[in-house]
Amino acid sequence: MLPIHTIQSITLQRGDGRNLRYVLQLRDPMDNDPFIILADDKFAHNTFADHPHKGMQTVTYVLEGSLTHYDSKTGGGGRLAEGDFQIMTAGRGIIHNENPDPGKEVRVLQLWVNLSSDNKKQPSNYQDLPHDNAPVKAIDGGQVTVFAGDVDGTTSPLALLTPFVFAEVKLEKGARYEFPVNAGFNTYLYGLDGEFSINGEALKAFDTVHFDITKNEDVIVIEATEDATIVVFSGEPIKEPVIAQGPFVMNTQEEINEAFASYRNGTFLEGVPY
């Protein structure tokens, strides 16, 4: 069994039109590597108006409602419905917004995935994976939906710059599953619904687990004490310096300062108007 590093119950924060749980916070970026933050976020229209990103990817999984987005890359946007998944590569720079319909709310998990210094120079792009197209692995007493990466031979169609896995596990009461973890990956688990145990530790919805990084492949033993829904995200550490401020994730403070300066002076999109 993959050893547990820490267990934390994630409290709800309310304010500014948001119901927010910070599953993964920006305390020690190297401890999170290759991830930056994970937010379980329920928000209303105009919470996220136009804003920039650079040097990272946003990974969005819609849990409730629907979401429209507009961006500088395509000059257009799209819509994500409940159960849909998206990877947005900010790369060398993008401006976008995200909004539920007026008068509505949407609940999403949004994970920020870091990019290597070389991949921070990539052009921005989007990859969408509608829920109906996401690969599903049937298991005894449940299923695993693989949105990114590979779980026990079931592979997402999305191309990855930073190797990582993002999967949702649904288990009926009494079911047990051994979730495989790649050697050297930094792994987290978050409870969305129900009650369950991890490696024998009793947990419930809104609990999160951070596991030790090991040199060998291993498994997380998940047992559902009630019907349960769990997400697992696990990635290969990049092992480069991380400076994350506001919407930018770079390698040095100088690069962060340049990103803010270019956004203020209008050169952020390499001269392309927005």
GROMACS .gro file of C-alpha atoms in nm:
model
  274
    1MET     CA    1   0.000   0.000   0.000
    2LEU     CA    2   0.120   0.349  -0.081
    3PRO     CA    3   0.199   0.512   0.256
    4ILE     CA    4  -0.013   0.808   0.365
    5HIS     CA    5   0.177   1.133   0.421
    6THR     CA    6  -0.103   1.356   0.554
    7ILE     CA    7  -0.483   1.360   0.593
    8GLN     CA    8  -0.680   1.684   0.610
    9SER     CA    9  -1.049   1.773   0.627
   10ILE     CA   10  -1.109   2.065   0.389
   11THR     CA   11  -1.326   2.341   0.537
   12LEU     CA   12  -1.572   2.553   0.340
   13GLN     CA   13  -1.494   2.921   0.281
   14ARG     CA   14  -1.773   3.159   0.178
   15GLY     CA   15  -1.742   3.506   0.028
   16ASP     CA   16  -1.737   3.708  -0.294
   17GLY     CA   17  -2.012   3.491  -0.440
   18ARG     CA   18  -1.812   3.172  -0.389
   19ASN     CA   19  -1.838   2.854  -0.185
   20LEU     CA   20  -1.477   2.739  -0.190
   21ARG     CA   21  -1.271   2.455  -0.054
   22TYR     CA   22  -0.895   2.474  -0.115
   23VAL     CA   23  -0.811   2.105  -0.145
   24LEU     CA   24  -0.451   2.183  -0.233
   25GLN     CA   25  -0.303   2.518  -0.132
   26LEU     CA   26   0.006   2.706  -0.241
   27ARG     CA   27   0.213   2.665   0.075
   28ASP     CA   28   0.515   2.474  -0.053
   29PRO     CA   29   0.514   2.447  -0.434
   30MET     CA   30   0.788   2.185  -0.431
   31ASP     CA   31   0.581   1.968  -0.197
   32ASN     CA   32   0.289   1.992  -0.445
   33ASP     CA   33   0.508   1.937  -0.754
   34PRO     CA   34   0.386   1.912  -1.032
   35PHE     CA   35   0.061   2.060  -0.900
   36ILE     CA   36   0.005   2.413  -0.773
   37ILE     CA   37  -0.349   2.427  -0.630
   38LEU     CA   38  -0.677   2.237  -0.641
   39ALA     CA   39  -0.998   2.428  -0.570
   40ASP     CA   40  -1.345   2.280  -0.515
   41ASP     CA   41  -1.525   2.596  -0.620
   42LYS     CA   42  -1.894   2.686  -0.653
   43PHE     CA   43  -1.942   3.031  -0.806
   44ALA     CA   44  -2.185   3.260  -0.984
   45HIS     CA   45  -2.179   3.461  -1.306
   46ASN     CA   46  -1.901   3.723  -1.334
   47THR     CA   47  -1.694   3.574  -1.052
   48PHE     CA   48  -1.419   3.507  -1.306
   49ALA     CA   49  -1.420   3.788  -1.563
   50ASP     CA   50  -1.127   3.836  -1.806
   51HIS     CA   51  -0.797   3.735  -1.646
   52PRO     CA   52  -0.456   3.615  -1.768
   53HIS     CA   53  -0.256   3.298  -1.709
   54LYS     CA   54   0.097   3.201  -1.800
   55GLY     CA   55   0.334   2.912  -1.739
   56MET     CA   56   0.082   2.646  -1.634
   57GLN     CA   57  -0.233   2.455  -1.721
   58THR     CA   58  -0.580   2.480  -1.570
   59VAL     CA   59  -0.762   2.147  -1.545
   60THR     CA   60  -1.136   2.187  -1.497
   61TYR     CA   61  -1.387   1.916  -1.404
   62VAL     CA   62  -1.751   2.033  -1.388
   63LEU     CA   63  -1.932   1.873  -1.094
   64GLU     CA   64  -2.261   2.066  -1.109
   65GLY     CA   65  -2.419   2.306  -1.360
   66SER     CA   66  -2.255   2.431  -1.677
   67LEU     CA   67  -1.983   2.677  -1.771
   68THR     CA   68  -1.910   2.895  -2.072
   69HIS     CA   69  -1.563   3.029  -2.146
   70TYR     CA   70  -1.405   3.280  -2.384
   71ASP     CA   71  -1.038   3.317  -2.461
   72SER     CA   72  -0.776   3.513  -2.651
   73LYS     CA   73  -0.640   3.204  -2.826
   74THR     CA   74  -0.943   3.116  -3.037
   75GLY     CA   75  -1.127   3.447  -3.030
   76GLY     CA   76  -1.422   3.236  -2.922
   77GLY     CA   77  -1.502   2.991  -2.652
   78GLY     CA   78  -1.712   2.695  -2.561
   79ARG     CA   79  -1.936   2.535  -2.305
   80LEU     CA   80  -1.869   2.270  -2.045
   81ALA     CA   81  -2.165   2.078  -1.905
   82GLU     CA   82  -2.187   1.868  -1.590
   83GLY     CA   83  -1.933   1.587  -1.602
   84ASP     CA   84  -1.716   1.748  -1.873
   85PHE     CA   85  -1.339   1.788  -1.838
   86GLN     CA   86  -1.098   2.037  -1.990
   87ILE     CA   87  -0.724   2.105  -1.999
   88MET     CA   88  -0.634   2.464  -2.086
   89THR     CA   89  -0.265   2.519  -2.158
   90ALA     CA   90  -0.174   2.879  -2.076
   91GLY     CA   91   0.184   2.824  -2.193
   92ARG     CA   92   0.338   3.155  -2.292
   93GLY     CA   93   0.016   3.345  -2.224
   94ILE     CA   94  -0.362   3.350  -2.251
   95ILE     CA   95  -0.650   3.571  -2.134
   96HIS     CA   96  -0.984   3.404  -2.067
   97ASN     CA   97  -1.301   3.413  -1.862
   98GLU     CA   98  -1.528   3.149  -1.714
   99ASN     CA   99  -1.897   3.201  -1.639
  100PRO     CA  100  -2.208   3.004  -1.558
  101ASP     CA  101  -2.530   3.137  -1.708
  102PRO     CA  102  -2.665   3.458  -1.545
  103GLY     CA  103  -2.854   3.371  -1.228
  104LYS     CA  104  -2.696   3.025  -1.214
  105GLU     CA  105  -2.409   2.869  -1.022
  106VAL     CA  106  -2.152   2.610  -1.127
  107ARG     CA  107  -1.937   2.382  -0.913
  108VAL     CA  108  -1.602   2.275  -1.050
  109LEU     CA  109  -1.281   2.115  -0.943
  110GLN     CA  110  -0.998   2.321  -1.087
  111LEU     CA  111  -0.645   2.186  -1.067
  112TRP     CA  112  -0.342   2.390  -1.172
  113VAL     CA  113  -0.071   2.176  -1.327
  114ASN     CA  114   0.277   2.321  -1.360
  115LEU     CA  115   0.477   2.310  -1.684
  116SER     CA  116   0.850   2.263  -1.731
  117SER     CA  117   1.052   2.569  -1.830
  118ASP     CA  118   1.050   2.450  -2.193
  119ASN     CA  119   0.675   2.386  -2.196
  120LYS     CA  120   0.606   2.729  -2.047
  121LYS     CA  121   0.699   2.854  -2.397
  122GLN     CA  122   0.425   2.646  -2.565
  123PRO     CA  123   0.140   2.829  -2.742
  124SER     CA  124  -0.185   2.826  -2.552
  125ASN     CA  125  -0.456   2.576  -2.639
  126TYR     CA  126  -0.763   2.389  -2.514
  127GLN     CA  127  -0.852   2.021  -2.498
  128ASP     CA  128  -1.208   1.927  -2.401
  129LEU     CA  129  -1.325   1.582  -2.299
  130PRO     CA  130  -1.706   1.550  -2.278
  131HIS     CA  131  -1.815   1.316  -2.004
  132ASP     CA  132  -1.972   1.071  -2.249
  133ASN     CA  133  -1.636   1.035  -2.426
  134ALA     CA  134  -1.425   0.980  -2.114
  135PRO     CA  135  -1.293   0.622  -2.087
  136VAL     CA  136  -1.460   0.421  -1.810
  137LYS     CA  137  -1.311   0.112  -1.646
  138ALA     CA  138  -1.565  -0.123  -1.490
  139ILE     CA  139  -1.456  -0.266  -1.154
  140ASP     CA  140  -1.630  -0.485  -0.897
  141GLY     CA  141  -1.893  -0.269  -0.731
  142GLY     CA  142  -1.816   0.046  -0.924
  143GLN     CA  143  -1.625   0.223  -1.199
  144VAL     CA  144  -1.322   0.440  -1.266
  145THR     CA  145  -1.351   0.731  -1.513
  146VAL     CA  146  -1.010   0.827  -1.652
  147PHE     CA  147  -0.999   1.192  -1.757
  148ALA     CA  148  -0.620   1.225  -1.785
  149GLY     CA  149  -0.341   0.971  -1.805
  150ASP     CA  150  -0.377   0.595  -1.765
  151VAL     CA  151  -0.528   0.381  -1.490
  152ASP     CA  152  -0.458   0.009  -1.516
  153GLY     CA  153  -0.468   0.010  -1.897
  154THR     CA  154  -0.761   0.251  -1.938
  155THR     CA  155  -0.622   0.562  -2.105
  156SER     CA  156  -0.758   0.913  -2.161
  157PRO     CA  157  -0.731   1.048  -2.519
  158LEU     CA  158  -0.598   1.385  -2.399
  159ALA     CA  159  -0.235   1.472  -2.481
  160LEU     CA  160  -0.027   1.574  -2.179
  161LEU     CA  161   0.275   1.803  -2.145
  162THR     CA  162   0.326   1.717  -1.778
  163PRO     CA  163   0.256   1.347  -1.711
  164PHE     CA  164  -0.033   1.317  -1.467
  165VAL     CA  165  -0.343   1.112  -1.385
  166PHE     CA  166  -0.685   1.252  -1.301
  167ALA     CA  167  -0.954   0.992  -1.233
  168GLU     CA  168  -1.288   0.962  -1.055
  169VAL     CA  169  -1.366   0.643  -0.862
  170LYS     CA  170  -1.727   0.551  -0.781
  171LEU     CA  171  -1.782   0.261  -0.542
  172GLU     CA  172  -2.093   0.101  -0.398
  173LYS     CA  173  -2.109   0.031  -0.026
  174GLY     CA  174  -1.880  -0.261   0.056
  175ALA     CA  175  -1.679  -0.242  -0.267
  176ARG     CA  176  -1.300  -0.240  -0.264
  177TYR     CA  177  -1.052  -0.122  -0.527
  178GLU     CA  178  -0.674  -0.103  -0.543
  179PHE     CA  179  -0.592   0.213  -0.737
  180PRO     CA  180  -0.250   0.179  -0.909
  181VAL     CA  181   0.006   0.458  -0.869
  182ASN     CA  182   0.311   0.512  -1.090
  183ALA     CA  183   0.657   0.501  -0.937
  184GLY     CA  184   0.785   0.846  -0.844
  185PHE     CA  185   0.446   1.020  -0.884
  186ASN     CA  186   0.314   1.271  -0.630
  187THR     CA  187  -0.037   1.154  -0.543
  188TYR     CA  188  -0.347   1.304  -0.380
  189LEU     CA  189  -0.702   1.183  -0.317
  190TYR     CA  190  -1.015   1.390  -0.244
  191GLY     CA  191  -1.355   1.267  -0.129
  192LEU     CA  192  -1.652   1.409  -0.317
  193ASP     CA  193  -1.931   1.205  -0.162
  194GLY     CA  194  -1.998   0.930   0.089
  195GLU     CA  195  -1.778   0.749   0.339
  196PHE     CA  196  -1.477   0.529   0.269
  197SER     CA  197  -1.144   0.411   0.402
  198ILE     CA  198  -0.799   0.456   0.252
  199ASN     CA  199  -0.540   0.199   0.354
  200GLY     CA  200  -0.767   0.129   0.655
  201GLU     CA  201  -0.806   0.498   0.758
  202ALA     CA  202  -1.174   0.604   0.790
  203LEU     CA  203  -1.257   0.910   0.575
  204LYS     CA  204  -1.554   1.097   0.431
  205ALA     CA  205  -1.651   1.360   0.174
  206PHE     CA  206  -1.422   1.667   0.170
  207ASP     CA  207  -1.131   1.480   0.324
  208THR     CA  208  -0.807   1.486   0.128
  209VAL     CA  209  -0.507   1.255   0.146
  210HIS     CA  210  -0.150   1.326   0.035
  211PHE     CA  211   0.059   1.013  -0.012
  212ASP     CA  212   0.432   0.952   0.011
  213ILE     CA  213   0.633   0.943  -0.311
  214THR     CA  214   0.794   0.604  -0.357
  215LYS     CA  215   1.048   0.465  -0.601
  216ASN     CA  216   0.826   0.170  -0.692
  217GLU     CA  217   0.478   0.125  -0.834
  218ASP     CA  218   0.221   0.085  -0.559
  219VAL     CA  219  -0.154   0.090  -0.489
  220ILE     CA  220  -0.404   0.289  -0.284
  221VAL     CA  221  -0.655   0.057  -0.115
  222ILE     CA  222  -1.000   0.218  -0.130
  223GLU     CA  223  -1.295   0.058   0.052
  224ALA     CA  224  -1.644   0.212   0.048
  225THR     CA  225  -1.818   0.201   0.386
  226GLU     CA  226  -2.109   0.383   0.217
  227ASP     CA  227  -2.160   0.464  -0.151
  228ALA     CA  228  -1.864   0.690  -0.230
  229THR     CA  229  -1.719   0.910  -0.504
  230ILE     CA  230  -1.349   0.997  -0.494
  231VAL     CA  231  -1.105   1.176  -0.723
  232VAL     CA  232  -0.739   1.084  -0.748
  233PHE     CA  233  -0.479   1.313  -0.904
  234SER     CA  234  -0.120   1.201  -0.937
  235GLY     CA  235   0.167   1.354  -1.132
  236GLU     CA  236   0.535   1.327  -1.213
  237PRO     CA  237   0.732   1.599  -1.031
  238ILE     CA  238   0.908   1.846  -1.262
  239LYS     CA  239   1.180   1.926  -1.006
  240GLU     CA  240   1.237   2.285  -1.122
  241PRO     CA  241   1.213   2.604  -0.915
  242VAL     CA  242   0.856   2.733  -0.881
  243ILE     CA  243   0.748   3.095  -0.831
  244ALA     CA  244   0.370   3.127  -0.833
  245GLN     CA  245   0.202   3.464  -0.790
  246GLY     CA  246  -0.155   3.546  -0.885
  247PRO     CA  247  -0.236   3.385  -1.221
  248PHE     CA  248   0.126   3.318  -1.324
  249VAL     CA  249   0.353   3.020  -1.250
  250MET     CA  250   0.714   3.067  -1.355
  251ASN     CA  251   1.065   2.959  -1.253
  252THR     CA  252   1.205   3.290  -1.129
  253GLN     CA  253   1.082   3.611  -0.970
  254GLU     CA  254   1.218   3.802  -1.270
  255GLU     CA  255   0.990   3.601  -1.501
  256ILE     CA  256   0.692   3.675  -1.274
  257ASN     CA  257   0.772   4.046  -1.277
  258GLU     CA  258   0.798   4.039  -1.658
  259ALA     CA  259   0.459   3.867  -1.685
  260PHE     CA  260   0.287   4.131  -1.469
  261ALA     CA  261   0.463   4.414  -1.655
  262SER     CA  262   0.365   4.279  -1.998
  263TYR     CA  263   0.002   4.241  -1.888
  264ARG     CA  264  -0.003   4.601  -1.765
  265ASN     CA  265   0.163   4.750  -2.076
  266GLY     CA  266  -0.038   4.553  -2.334
  267THR     CA  267   0.236   4.325  -2.468
  268PHE     CA  268   0.122   4.013  -2.281
  269LEU     CA  269  -0.026   3.850  -2.593
  270GLU     CA  270   0.280   3.934  -2.803
  271GLY     CA  271   0.111   4.237  -2.955
  272VAL     CA  272  -0.218   4.064  -3.040
  273PRO     CA  273  -0.515   4.274  -2.920
  274TYR     CA  274  -0.777   4.121  -2.692
   0.00000   0.00000   0.00000
